[in-house]
Amino acid sequence: MNIKITKTNSPKPHPDPSVLGFGKYFTDHMFTMDYAADKGWFNPEIIPFGKFLMHPASTVFHYGAEVFEGMKAYRRQDGKIQLFRPLENAKRMNLSAQRLCLPTVPEEDFIKILNALISLDEAWTPSAAGTSLYLRPFLFGNDESLGVHPVQNARFMLIASPVGSYYKEGLNPVRILVEDQDVRAVKGGTGYTKCGGNYAASLRAGKRAQDEGYAQALWLDGIERKYIEEVGAMNVMFKIKGQIITPELSGSVLPGITRMSCIELLQQKGYTVSQRKISIDELISALENGSLEEAWGTGTAAVVASIGTLGYKGKQYTVGGGKIGKTTQELYDTLTGIQWGTLPDTFKWTQLIK
Ligand code: PLP
Ligand code: COI
């Protein structure tokens, strides 16, 4: 794959690291490439970041054929930039694409595209503590006709955004509301994929949570509305009587790369991690009898986010005195240490940008 590069004539000023937040600023360039069933992928290009033309009948507008990924590039203290487990994102995007009958992108091309855009926009990976360059690969059906069928034409794009903290709370514990009306996904559906439709379907519960002063909703399973699945933009873990419990990957939960990494880190630290069904009743009784010691979410954007309050059926429960717990902090420090290159990467998870 030879990527054609057209540089911008008007590079933008870089925002002050203190105002970054999440996903509001974009680098100077973006990657785009098209797919046609009879040609495969063609026209891989990096072009100036900006708006682009679309056909009004494009599949993505009507039937939501879209999948995406979320990953980060981190600026190390020696100035070099590194990615965290990028191959896992490549694999997951292709798994999502297969579920939606979209074409897959060869893993080596996915990695090459990331390297090309990050290197060209090198100065956009911020260096202030807690900041990174968020990468958003996305892939959508782009047939210019209204029939409902597996797409013949698609587009893959990559945009990049310097970011700080995902939650306005920063590192402070977040408030999470257990959603007991809407469901996010069921087994056999698209819950295990990172497709745009999952997020569209989650917005109403997210809004309800925010209107009640919570950061995000916690989903229960779609059939019995009994078992905990995940939070809006992160997987979830609980520490009960010294043991770590995280919902098993049921087919309706996103297989988080941060989740997988945290499980390995916790096991290395000597914790027992059990991936199993955990019901909301079990969680509430652990809250009531004081055996729930800590709760946190894991995700690329959210990193390791301490959960300080859980709302359920009109009641508010405080977790761990509303403060960040010891294991949560330890996990955050280890994971971010590896990601930003201040701790040794014994798992070989990071990959330098060439
Ligand atoms: N669950 C949902 C619904 C998400 O949007 C995310 C974020 O990507 C996660 C879990 C965590 O996944 P990862 O750790 O791969 O970022
Ligand atoms: C991520 O953590 O990368 C996400 O995609 C979460 C959200 C912004 C959709």
mmCIF file of C-alpha atoms and ligand atoms in Angstrom:
data_model
loop_
_atom_site.group_PDB
_atom_site.id
_atom_site.type_symbol
_atom_site.label_atom_id
_atom_site.label_comp_id
_atom_site.label_asym_id
_atom_site.label_seq_id
_atom_site.Cartn_x
_atom_site.Cartn_y
_atom_site.Cartn_z
ATOM 1 C CA MET A 1 0.000 0.000 0.000
ATOM 2 C CA ASN A 2 1.414 3.360 -1.098
ATOM 3 C CA ILE A 3 -0.157 6.262 0.716
ATOM 4 C CA LYS A 4 -0.354 9.469 -1.315
ATOM 5 C CA ILE A 5 0.239 12.506 0.884
ATOM 6 C CA THR A 6 -1.125 15.998 0.222
ATOM 7 C CA LYS A 7 -0.054 18.425 2.937
ATOM 8 C CA THR A 8 -2.169 21.295 4.210
ATOM 9 C CA ASN A 9 -1.269 24.887 3.294
ATOM 10 C CA SER A 10 -2.792 26.203 6.478
ATOM 11 C CA PRO A 11 -1.609 24.318 9.582
ATOM 12 C CA LYS A 12 -3.716 25.103 12.646
ATOM 13 C CA PRO A 13 -2.427 26.439 15.968
ATOM 14 C CA HIS A 14 -2.194 23.772 18.672
ATOM 15 C CA PRO A 15 -4.657 24.141 21.547
ATOM 16 C CA ASP A 16 -3.427 24.743 25.077
ATOM 17 C CA PRO A 17 -3.141 21.294 26.781
ATOM 18 C CA SER A 18 -5.295 22.472 29.687
ATOM 19 C CA VAL A 19 -8.375 22.973 27.470
ATOM 20 C CA LEU A 20 -8.213 19.722 25.499
ATOM 21 C CA GLY A 21 -11.054 17.695 27.033
ATOM 22 C CA PHE A 22 -12.109 14.901 24.688
ATOM 23 C CA GLY A 23 -12.487 14.930 20.896
ATOM 24 C CA LYS A 24 -12.889 18.656 20.288
ATOM 25 C CA TYR A 25 -9.694 19.419 18.357
ATOM 26 C CA PHE A 26 -8.339 17.639 15.298
ATOM 27 C CA THR A 27 -4.896 17.427 13.748
ATOM 28 C CA ASP A 28 -4.002 18.947 10.373
ATOM 29 C CA HIS A 29 -4.504 15.803 8.281
ATOM 30 C CA MET A 30 -6.689 12.716 7.907
ATOM 31 C CA PHE A 31 -6.454 9.400 6.104
ATOM 32 C CA THR A 32 -9.011 8.109 3.633
ATOM 33 C CA MET A 33 -9.267 5.066 1.347
ATOM 34 C CA ASP A 34 -12.105 3.593 -0.684
ATOM 35 C CA TYR A 35 -13.287 0.063 -1.289
ATOM 36 C CA ALA A 36 -15.184 -1.491 -4.177
ATOM 37 C CA ALA A 37 -16.091 -5.174 -4.225
ATOM 38 C CA ASP A 38 -14.560 -5.646 -7.671
ATOM 39 C CA LYS A 39 -11.350 -3.682 -6.900
ATOM 40 C CA GLY A 40 -10.598 -4.118 -3.212
ATOM 41 C CA TRP A 41 -9.141 -1.115 -1.360
ATOM 42 C CA PHE A 42 -7.904 1.784 -3.520
ATOM 43 C CA ASN A 43 -6.773 5.432 -3.321
ATOM 44 C CA PRO A 44 -5.110 5.381 0.107
ATOM 45 C CA GLU A 45 -4.466 9.060 0.820
ATOM 46 C CA ILE A 46 -3.567 11.462 3.574
ATOM 47 C CA ILE A 47 -5.199 14.817 2.888
ATOM 48 C CA PRO A 48 -5.781 18.045 4.836
ATOM 49 C CA PHE A 49 -8.334 17.520 7.634
ATOM 50 C CA GLY A 50 -11.731 18.818 6.602
ATOM 51 C CA LYS A 51 -15.257 18.252 5.406
ATOM 52 C CA PHE A 52 -15.854 15.969 2.434
ATOM 53 C CA LEU A 53 -18.652 15.280 -0.020
ATOM 54 C CA MET A 54 -21.015 12.330 0.381
ATOM 55 C CA HIS A 55 -23.868 11.007 -1.752
ATOM 56 C CA PRO A 56 -27.237 11.507 -0.004
ATOM 57 C CA ALA A 57 -28.130 7.834 -0.595
ATOM 58 C CA SER A 58 -24.875 6.554 0.984
ATOM 59 C CA THR A 59 -25.588 3.367 2.988
ATOM 60 C CA VAL A 60 -24.200 4.799 6.193
ATOM 61 C CA PHE A 61 -26.863 7.518 6.365
ATOM 62 C CA HIS A 62 -29.771 5.111 5.978
ATOM 63 C CA TYR A 63 -28.805 1.771 7.447
ATOM 64 C CA GLY A 64 -26.036 2.728 9.835
ATOM 65 C CA ALA A 65 -23.371 0.430 8.378
ATOM 66 C CA GLU A 66 -20.459 1.833 10.374
ATOM 67 C CA VAL A 67 -17.802 0.492 12.729
ATOM 68 C CA PHE A 68 -15.020 2.327 14.497
ATOM 69 C CA GLU A 69 -12.123 1.998 16.882
ATOM 70 C CA GLY A 70 -10.698 4.129 19.664
ATOM 71 C CA MET A 71 -7.014 4.066 20.536
ATOM 72 C CA LYS A 72 -4.289 6.429 21.696
ATOM 73 C CA ALA A 73 -0.727 7.484 20.872
ATOM 74 C CA TYR A 74 1.327 8.517 23.900
ATOM 75 C CA ARG A 75 4.280 10.939 24.050
ATOM 76 C CA ARG A 76 7.097 9.442 26.127
ATOM 77 C CA GLN A 77 9.503 11.487 28.208
ATOM 78 C CA ASP A 78 12.259 10.927 25.611
ATOM 79 C CA GLY A 79 10.009 12.592 23.013
ATOM 80 C CA LYS A 80 9.200 9.376 21.144
ATOM 81 C CA ILE A 81 5.570 8.426 20.469
ATOM 82 C CA GLN A 82 4.098 4.988 21.121
ATOM 83 C CA LEU A 83 0.887 3.075 20.543
ATOM 84 C CA PHE A 84 -0.737 0.650 22.980
ATOM 85 C CA ARG A 85 -1.654 -2.791 21.562
ATOM 86 C CA PRO A 86 -2.634 -1.411 18.124
ATOM 87 C CA LEU A 87 -2.961 -4.884 16.622
ATOM 88 C CA GLU A 88 -5.810 -5.610 19.037
ATOM 89 C CA ASN A 89 -7.717 -2.624 17.640
ATOM 90 C CA ALA A 90 -7.049 -3.795 14.081
ATOM 91 C CA LYS A 91 -8.413 -7.231 14.937
ATOM 92 C CA ARG A 92 -11.459 -5.874 16.749
ATOM 93 C CA MET A 93 -12.326 -3.485 13.926
ATOM 94 C CA ASN A 94 -12.258 -6.386 11.494
ATOM 95 C CA LEU A 95 -14.404 -8.506 13.808
ATOM 96 C CA SER A 96 -16.913 -5.639 13.943
ATOM 97 C CA ALA A 97 -16.715 -5.199 10.155
ATOM 98 C CA GLN A 98 -17.457 -8.886 9.581
ATOM 99 C CA ARG A 99 -20.584 -8.684 11.730
ATOM 100 C CA LEU A 100 -21.880 -5.786 9.608
ATOM 101 C CA CYS A 101 -20.843 -7.289 6.240
ATOM 102 C CA LEU A 102 -18.296 -4.505 5.717
ATOM 103 C CA PRO A 103 -14.899 -5.206 4.123
ATOM 104 C CA THR A 104 -11.957 -5.783 6.453
ATOM 105 C CA VAL A 105 -8.685 -3.809 6.404
ATOM 106 C CA PRO A 106 -5.484 -5.925 6.411
ATOM 107 C CA GLU A 107 -3.900 -5.609 9.873
ATOM 108 C CA GLU A 108 -0.517 -4.555 8.479
ATOM 109 C CA ASP A 109 -2.179 -1.761 6.462
ATOM 110 C CA PHE A 110 -4.091 -0.601 9.558
ATOM 111 C CA ILE A 111 -0.784 -0.278 11.456
ATOM 112 C CA LYS A 112 0.937 1.409 8.494
ATOM 113 C CA ILE A 113 -1.867 3.981 8.199
ATOM 114 C CA LEU A 114 -1.625 4.810 11.924
ATOM 115 C CA ASN A 115 2.124 5.271 11.641
ATOM 116 C CA ALA A 116 1.803 7.477 8.549
ATOM 117 C CA LEU A 117 -0.754 9.879 10.027
ATOM 118 C CA ILE A 118 0.842 10.082 13.484
ATOM 119 C CA SER A 119 4.285 10.760 11.940
ATOM 120 C CA LEU A 120 2.994 13.418 9.560
ATOM 121 C CA ASP A 121 1.081 15.164 12.378
ATOM 122 C CA GLU A 122 3.941 14.410 14.800
ATOM 123 C CA ALA A 123 3.746 17.704 16.673
ATOM 124 C CA TRP A 124 0.076 17.051 17.539
ATOM 125 C CA THR A 125 0.783 14.314 20.093
ATOM 126 C CA PRO A 126 0.740 16.389 23.281
ATOM 127 C CA SER A 127 3.260 15.911 26.086
ATOM 128 C CA ALA A 128 1.481 17.382 29.145
ATOM 129 C CA ALA A 129 0.692 14.868 31.913
ATOM 130 C CA GLY A 130 -2.443 12.827 31.184
ATOM 131 C CA THR A 131 -2.739 13.949 27.556
ATOM 132 C CA SER A 132 -2.477 11.796 24.433
ATOM 133 C CA LEU A 133 -3.434 11.689 20.774
ATOM 134 C CA TYR A 134 -6.774 9.882 20.428
ATOM 135 C CA LEU A 135 -7.059 7.975 17.161
ATOM 136 C CA ARG A 136 -10.399 7.263 15.599
ATOM 137 C CA PRO A 137 -10.316 4.786 12.708
ATOM 138 C CA PHE A 138 -13.765 4.358 11.147
ATOM 139 C CA LEU A 139 -15.191 2.314 8.319
ATOM 140 C CA PHE A 140 -18.570 2.719 6.651
ATOM 141 C CA GLY A 141 -20.759 1.389 3.864
ATOM 142 C CA ASN A 142 -20.841 3.855 0.985
ATOM 143 C CA ASP A 143 -23.088 2.431 -1.739
ATOM 144 C CA GLU A 144 -24.928 5.190 -3.538
ATOM 145 C CA SER A 145 -28.294 3.400 -3.615
ATOM 146 C CA LEU A 146 -31.135 2.627 -1.231
ATOM 147 C CA GLY A 147 -31.383 -1.180 -1.420
ATOM 148 C CA VAL A 148 -30.732 -3.055 1.817
ATOM 149 C CA HIS A 149 -27.914 -5.511 1.096
ATOM 150 C CA PRO A 150 -24.285 -6.134 2.045
ATOM 151 C CA VAL A 151 -22.347 -3.150 0.745
ATOM 152 C CA GLN A 152 -20.280 -3.184 -2.423
ATOM 153 C CA ASN A 153 -18.569 0.116 -1.698
ATOM 154 C CA ALA A 154 -17.053 1.365 1.534
ATOM 155 C CA ARG A 155 -14.654 3.925 2.923
ATOM 156 C CA PHE A 156 -12.069 3.679 5.696
ATOM 157 C CA MET A 157 -10.852 6.834 7.400
ATOM 158 C CA LEU A 158 -8.593 7.825 10.283
ATOM 159 C CA ILE A 159 -8.800 11.078 12.181
ATOM 160 C CA ALA A 160 -6.762 12.094 15.230
ATOM 161 C CA SER A 161 -7.535 14.349 18.163
ATOM 162 C CA PRO A 162 -5.285 15.548 20.981
ATOM 163 C CA VAL A 163 -7.140 14.772 24.231
ATOM 164 C CA GLY A 164 -7.008 15.157 27.983
ATOM 165 C CA SER A 165 -9.465 13.585 30.373
ATOM 166 C CA TYR A 166 -12.681 11.964 29.063
ATOM 167 C CA TYR A 167 -14.766 12.772 32.124
ATOM 168 C CA LYS A 168 -15.153 16.295 33.390
ATOM 169 C CA GLU A 169 -14.435 14.825 36.838
ATOM 170 C CA GLY A 170 -10.840 14.124 35.648
ATOM 171 C CA LEU A 171 -9.420 11.478 37.963
ATOM 172 C CA ASN A 172 -12.092 11.979 40.604
ATOM 173 C CA PRO A 173 -14.631 9.165 41.065
ATOM 174 C CA VAL A 174 -17.562 9.263 38.632
ATOM 175 C CA ARG A 175 -21.265 8.735 39.326
ATOM 176 C CA ILE A 176 -22.916 5.894 37.403
ATOM 177 C CA LEU A 177 -26.651 5.164 37.104
ATOM 178 C CA VAL A 178 -27.878 1.588 36.641
ATOM 179 C CA GLU A 179 -30.235 1.613 33.632
ATOM 180 C CA ASP A 180 -33.258 -0.612 34.154
ATOM 181 C CA GLN A 181 -35.437 0.392 31.191
ATOM 182 C CA ASP A 182 -33.542 0.479 27.910
ATOM 183 C CA VAL A 183 -31.128 -2.277 26.941
ATOM 184 C CA ARG A 184 -27.970 -1.845 24.897
ATOM 185 C CA ALA A 185 -27.536 -5.225 23.267
ATOM 186 C CA VAL A 186 -28.502 -8.887 23.231
ATOM 187 C CA LYS A 187 -26.515 -11.983 22.393
ATOM 188 C CA GLY A 188 -26.642 -12.522 18.632
ATOM 189 C CA GLY A 189 -26.886 -8.773 18.036
ATOM 190 C CA THR A 190 -24.026 -6.292 17.646
ATOM 191 C CA GLY A 191 -23.109 -5.702 21.309
ATOM 192 C CA TYR A 192 -19.652 -7.245 20.965
ATOM 193 C CA THR A 193 -18.805 -4.955 18.044
ATOM 194 C CA LYS A 194 -17.835 -1.318 18.054
ATOM 195 C CA CYS A 195 -20.539 -0.161 15.652
ATOM 196 C CA GLY A 196 -22.050 3.299 15.659
ATOM 197 C CA GLY A 197 -25.561 1.905 16.095
ATOM 198 C CA ASN A 198 -24.755 0.581 19.572
ATOM 199 C CA TYR A 199 -23.940 4.112 20.663
ATOM 200 C CA ALA A 200 -27.003 5.641 18.984
ATOM 201 C CA ALA A 201 -29.178 3.155 20.887
ATOM 202 C CA SER A 202 -27.465 4.072 24.154
ATOM 203 C CA LEU A 203 -28.036 7.815 23.958
ATOM 204 C CA ARG A 204 -31.438 7.915 25.652
ATOM 205 C CA ALA A 205 -30.201 6.107 28.751
ATOM 206 C CA GLY A 206 -27.063 8.241 28.743
ATOM 207 C CA LYS A 207 -29.180 11.379 28.647
ATOM 208 C CA ARG A 208 -31.408 10.146 31.467
ATOM 209 C CA ALA A 209 -28.308 9.455 33.538
ATOM 210 C CA GLN A 210 -26.864 12.898 32.816
ATOM 211 C CA ASP A 211 -30.152 14.629 33.584
ATOM 212 C CA GLU A 212 -30.010 12.984 37.012
ATOM 213 C CA GLY A 213 -26.436 14.133 37.600
ATOM 214 C CA TYR A 214 -24.641 10.921 36.636
ATOM 215 C CA ALA A 215 -21.772 10.631 34.159
ATOM 216 C CA GLN A 216 -22.977 7.479 32.374
ATOM 217 C CA ALA A 217 -25.397 4.544 32.482
ATOM 218 C CA LEU A 218 -24.528 1.002 33.567
ATOM 219 C CA TRP A 219 -26.204 -1.572 31.341
ATOM 220 C CA LEU A 220 -27.911 -4.745 32.482
ATOM 221 C CA ASP A 221 -28.321 -7.758 30.196
ATOM 222 C CA GLY A 222 -31.001 -7.430 27.546
ATOM 223 C CA ILE A 223 -32.989 -10.549 28.413
ATOM 224 C CA GLU A 224 -33.376 -10.835 32.172
ATOM 225 C CA ARG A 225 -32.263 -7.261 32.994
ATOM 226 C CA LYS A 226 -30.462 -8.835 35.856
ATOM 227 C CA TYR A 227 -26.790 -9.241 35.021
ATOM 228 C CA ILE A 228 -24.332 -6.367 34.786
ATOM 229 C CA GLU A 229 -22.829 -5.843 31.352
ATOM 230 C CA GLU A 230 -20.806 -2.632 30.958
ATOM 231 C CA VAL A 231 -20.956 1.156 31.183
ATOM 232 C CA GLY A 232 -21.580 3.576 28.259
ATOM 233 C CA ALA A 233 -17.938 3.850 27.206
ATOM 234 C CA MET A 234 -16.131 1.381 29.435
ATOM 235 C CA ASN A 235 -16.083 -2.135 30.846
ATOM 236 C CA VAL A 236 -16.578 -2.463 34.559
ATOM 237 C CA MET A 237 -14.787 -4.215 37.432
ATOM 238 C CA PHE A 238 -15.663 -4.697 41.097
ATOM 239 C CA LYS A 239 -13.556 -5.598 44.102
ATOM 240 C CA ILE A 240 -15.598 -7.641 46.542
ATOM 241 C CA LYS A 241 -13.881 -9.124 49.625
ATOM 242 C CA GLY A 242 -10.485 -8.717 48.002
ATOM 243 C CA GLN A 243 -11.454 -10.500 44.774
ATOM 244 C CA ILE A 244 -11.889 -8.833 41.430
ATOM 245 C CA ILE A 245 -15.037 -9.618 39.480
ATOM 246 C CA THR A 246 -15.785 -8.459 35.953
ATOM 247 C CA PRO A 247 -18.743 -9.465 33.776
ATOM 248 C CA GLU A 248 -17.837 -12.261 31.383
ATOM 249 C CA LEU A 249 -17.787 -11.507 27.640
ATOM 250 C CA SER A 250 -21.320 -12.627 26.956
ATOM 251 C CA GLY A 251 -21.537 -11.687 23.275
ATOM 252 C CA SER A 252 -23.346 -8.469 24.126
ATOM 253 C CA VAL A 253 -20.402 -6.761 25.858
ATOM 254 C CA LEU A 254 -17.558 -4.996 24.036
ATOM 255 C CA PRO A 255 -14.330 -6.997 24.500
ATOM 256 C CA GLY A 256 -12.332 -4.040 25.804
ATOM 257 C CA ILE A 257 -8.608 -3.920 25.185
ATOM 258 C CA THR A 258 -8.141 -2.027 28.447
ATOM 259 C CA ARG A 259 -10.253 -4.701 30.196
ATOM 260 C CA MET A 260 -8.066 -7.476 28.809
ATOM 261 C CA SER A 261 -4.901 -5.581 29.808
ATOM 262 C CA CYS A 262 -6.192 -4.822 33.316
ATOM 263 C CA ILE A 263 -7.048 -8.492 33.866
ATOM 264 C CA GLU A 264 -3.469 -9.436 32.986
ATOM 265 C CA LEU A 265 -2.016 -6.674 35.184
ATOM 266 C CA LEU A 266 -4.209 -7.615 38.147
ATOM 267 C CA GLN A 267 -3.285 -11.294 37.817
ATOM 268 C CA GLN A 268 0.387 -10.328 37.663
ATOM 269 C CA LYS A 269 -0.095 -8.367 40.891
ATOM 270 C CA GLY A 270 -1.496 -11.531 42.513
ATOM 271 C CA TYR A 271 -5.227 -10.741 42.435
ATOM 272 C CA THR A 272 -7.795 -13.377 41.614
ATOM 273 C CA VAL A 273 -9.892 -12.082 38.725
ATOM 274 C CA SER A 274 -13.106 -13.851 38.010
ATOM 275 C CA GLN A 275 -14.886 -13.268 34.721
ATOM 276 C CA ARG A 276 -18.423 -14.344 35.432
ATOM 277 C CA LYS A 277 -22.030 -13.263 35.525
ATOM 278 C CA ILE A 278 -22.652 -10.768 38.330
ATOM 279 C CA SER A 279 -26.217 -9.768 39.033
ATOM 280 C CA ILE A 280 -27.311 -6.319 40.106
ATOM 281 C CA ASP A 281 -28.808 -7.937 43.243
ATOM 282 C CA GLU A 282 -25.421 -9.402 44.168
ATOM 283 C CA LEU A 283 -23.840 -5.985 43.674
ATOM 284 C CA ILE A 284 -26.473 -4.146 45.711
ATOM 285 C CA SER A 285 -26.194 -6.632 48.580
ATOM 286 C CA ALA A 286 -22.381 -6.247 48.485
ATOM 287 C CA LEU A 287 -22.953 -2.483 48.705
ATOM 288 C CA GLU A 288 -25.380 -2.893 51.580
ATOM 289 C CA ASN A 289 -23.251 -5.308 53.599
ATOM 290 C CA GLY A 290 -20.076 -3.299 52.972
ATOM 291 C CA SER A 291 -18.211 -6.020 51.064
ATOM 292 C CA LEU A 292 -17.977 -4.001 47.833
ATOM 293 C CA GLU A 293 -14.618 -2.356 48.339
ATOM 294 C CA GLU A 294 -14.045 -0.702 44.974
ATOM 295 C CA ALA A 295 -15.625 -0.288 41.547
ATOM 296 C CA TRP A 296 -14.044 1.108 38.399
ATOM 297 C CA GLY A 297 -14.443 1.283 34.666
ATOM 298 C CA THR A 298 -11.806 0.556 32.030
ATOM 299 C CA GLY A 299 -11.564 1.988 28.526
ATOM 300 C CA THR A 300 -9.255 3.738 26.116
ATOM 301 C CA ALA A 301 -10.902 7.130 26.525
ATOM 302 C CA ALA A 302 -11.797 6.662 30.206
ATOM 303 C CA VAL A 303 -8.504 4.831 31.136
ATOM 304 C CA VAL A 304 -9.205 3.440 34.650
ATOM 305 C CA ALA A 305 -12.055 5.478 36.112
ATOM 306 C CA SER A 306 -13.011 5.082 39.731
ATOM 307 C CA ILE A 307 -16.771 4.760 40.360
ATOM 308 C CA GLY A 308 -17.709 6.646 43.536
ATOM 309 C CA THR A 309 -21.506 6.517 43.374
ATOM 310 C CA LEU A 310 -24.001 4.036 41.953
ATOM 311 C CA GLY A 311 -27.624 4.978 41.457
ATOM 312 C CA TYR A 312 -30.258 2.229 41.283
ATOM 313 C CA LYS A 313 -34.048 2.379 41.502
ATOM 314 C CA GLY A 314 -34.086 5.850 43.017
ATOM 315 C CA LYS A 315 -31.387 5.140 45.623
ATOM 316 C CA GLN A 316 -27.809 6.349 45.694
ATOM 317 C CA TYR A 317 -25.050 4.126 46.987
ATOM 318 C CA THR A 318 -21.570 5.373 47.824
ATOM 319 C CA VAL A 319 -18.730 3.049 46.837
ATOM 320 C CA GLY A 320 -15.497 3.016 48.854
ATOM 321 C CA GLY A 321 -16.399 6.196 50.732
ATOM 322 C CA GLY A 322 -16.666 7.993 47.371
ATOM 323 C CA LYS A 323 -12.867 8.014 47.084
ATOM 324 C CA ILE A 324 -10.532 6.327 44.619
ATOM 325 C CA GLY A 325 -9.578 2.909 46.038
ATOM 326 C CA LYS A 326 -6.129 1.370 46.467
ATOM 327 C CA THR A 327 -6.455 -1.220 43.704
ATOM 328 C CA THR A 328 -8.039 1.286 41.291
ATOM 329 C CA GLN A 329 -5.147 3.693 41.884
ATOM 330 C CA GLU A 330 -2.544 0.935 41.576
ATOM 331 C CA LEU A 331 -4.084 -0.239 38.305
ATOM 332 C CA TYR A 332 -4.310 3.296 36.932
ATOM 333 C CA ASP A 333 -0.664 3.974 37.829
ATOM 334 C CA THR A 334 0.619 0.734 36.298
ATOM 335 C CA LEU A 335 -1.411 0.937 33.113
ATOM 336 C CA THR A 336 -0.670 4.607 32.448
ATOM 337 C CA GLY A 337 2.990 4.037 33.402
ATOM 338 C CA ILE A 338 3.256 1.456 30.620
ATOM 339 C CA GLN A 339 1.269 3.578 28.175
ATOM 340 C CA TRP A 340 3.362 6.724 28.692
ATOM 341 C CA GLY A 341 6.595 4.737 28.928
ATOM 342 C CA THR A 342 7.513 5.600 32.520
ATOM 343 C CA LEU A 343 7.298 1.940 33.625
ATOM 344 C CA PRO A 344 8.903 -1.062 31.910
ATOM 345 C CA ASP A 345 6.645 -2.717 29.360
ATOM 346 C CA THR A 346 7.188 -6.332 30.402
ATOM 347 C CA PHE A 347 4.149 -7.473 28.395
ATOM 348 C CA LYS A 348 5.484 -5.907 25.140
ATOM 349 C CA TRP A 349 2.221 -4.030 24.643
ATOM 350 C CA THR A 350 3.638 -0.805 23.251
ATOM 351 C CA GLN A 351 4.849 -0.094 19.741
ATOM 352 C CA LEU A 352 6.979 2.914 18.785
ATOM 353 C CA ILE A 353 5.902 5.138 15.899
ATOM 354 C CA LYS A 354 8.471 4.893 13.144
HETATM 355 N N1 PLP B 1 -17.358 -0.665 26.287
HETATM 356 C C1 PLP B 1 -17.779 0.309 25.479
HETATM 357 C C2 PLP B 1 -19.231 0.389 25.161
HETATM 358 C C3 PLP B 1 -16.850 1.217 24.916
HETATM 359 O O1 PLP B 1 -17.256 2.204 24.113
HETATM 360 C C4 PLP B 1 -15.489 1.094 25.242
HETATM 361 C C5 PLP B 1 -14.514 2.018 24.667
HETATM 362 O O2 PLP B 1 -13.905 1.758 23.701
HETATM 363 C C6 PLP B 1 -15.098 0.055 26.100
HETATM 364 C C7 PLP B 1 -16.054 -0.799 26.599
HETATM 365 C C8 PLP B 1 -13.657 -0.162 26.436
HETATM 366 O O3 PLP B 1 -12.935 -0.690 25.354
HETATM 367 P P1 PLP B 1 -11.395 -0.417 25.165
HETATM 368 O O4 PLP B 1 -10.751 -0.737 26.456
HETATM 369 O O5 PLP B 1 -10.967 -1.321 24.068
HETATM 370 O O6 PLP B 1 -11.241 1.012 24.808
HETATM 371 C C1 COI B 2 -13.030 4.723 23.529
HETATM 372 O O1 COI B 2 -12.747 4.545 24.705
HETATM 373 O O2 COI B 2 -12.200 4.712 22.645
HETATM 374 C C2 COI B 2 -14.398 4.954 23.094
HETATM 375 O O3 COI B 2 -14.665 4.707 21.974
HETATM 376 C C3 COI B 2 -15.379 5.466 24.034
HETATM 377 C C4 COI B 2 -16.343 6.496 23.469
HETATM 378 C C5 COI B 2 -15.723 7.810 23.227
HETATM 379 C C6 COI B 2 -17.194 6.013 22.368
#
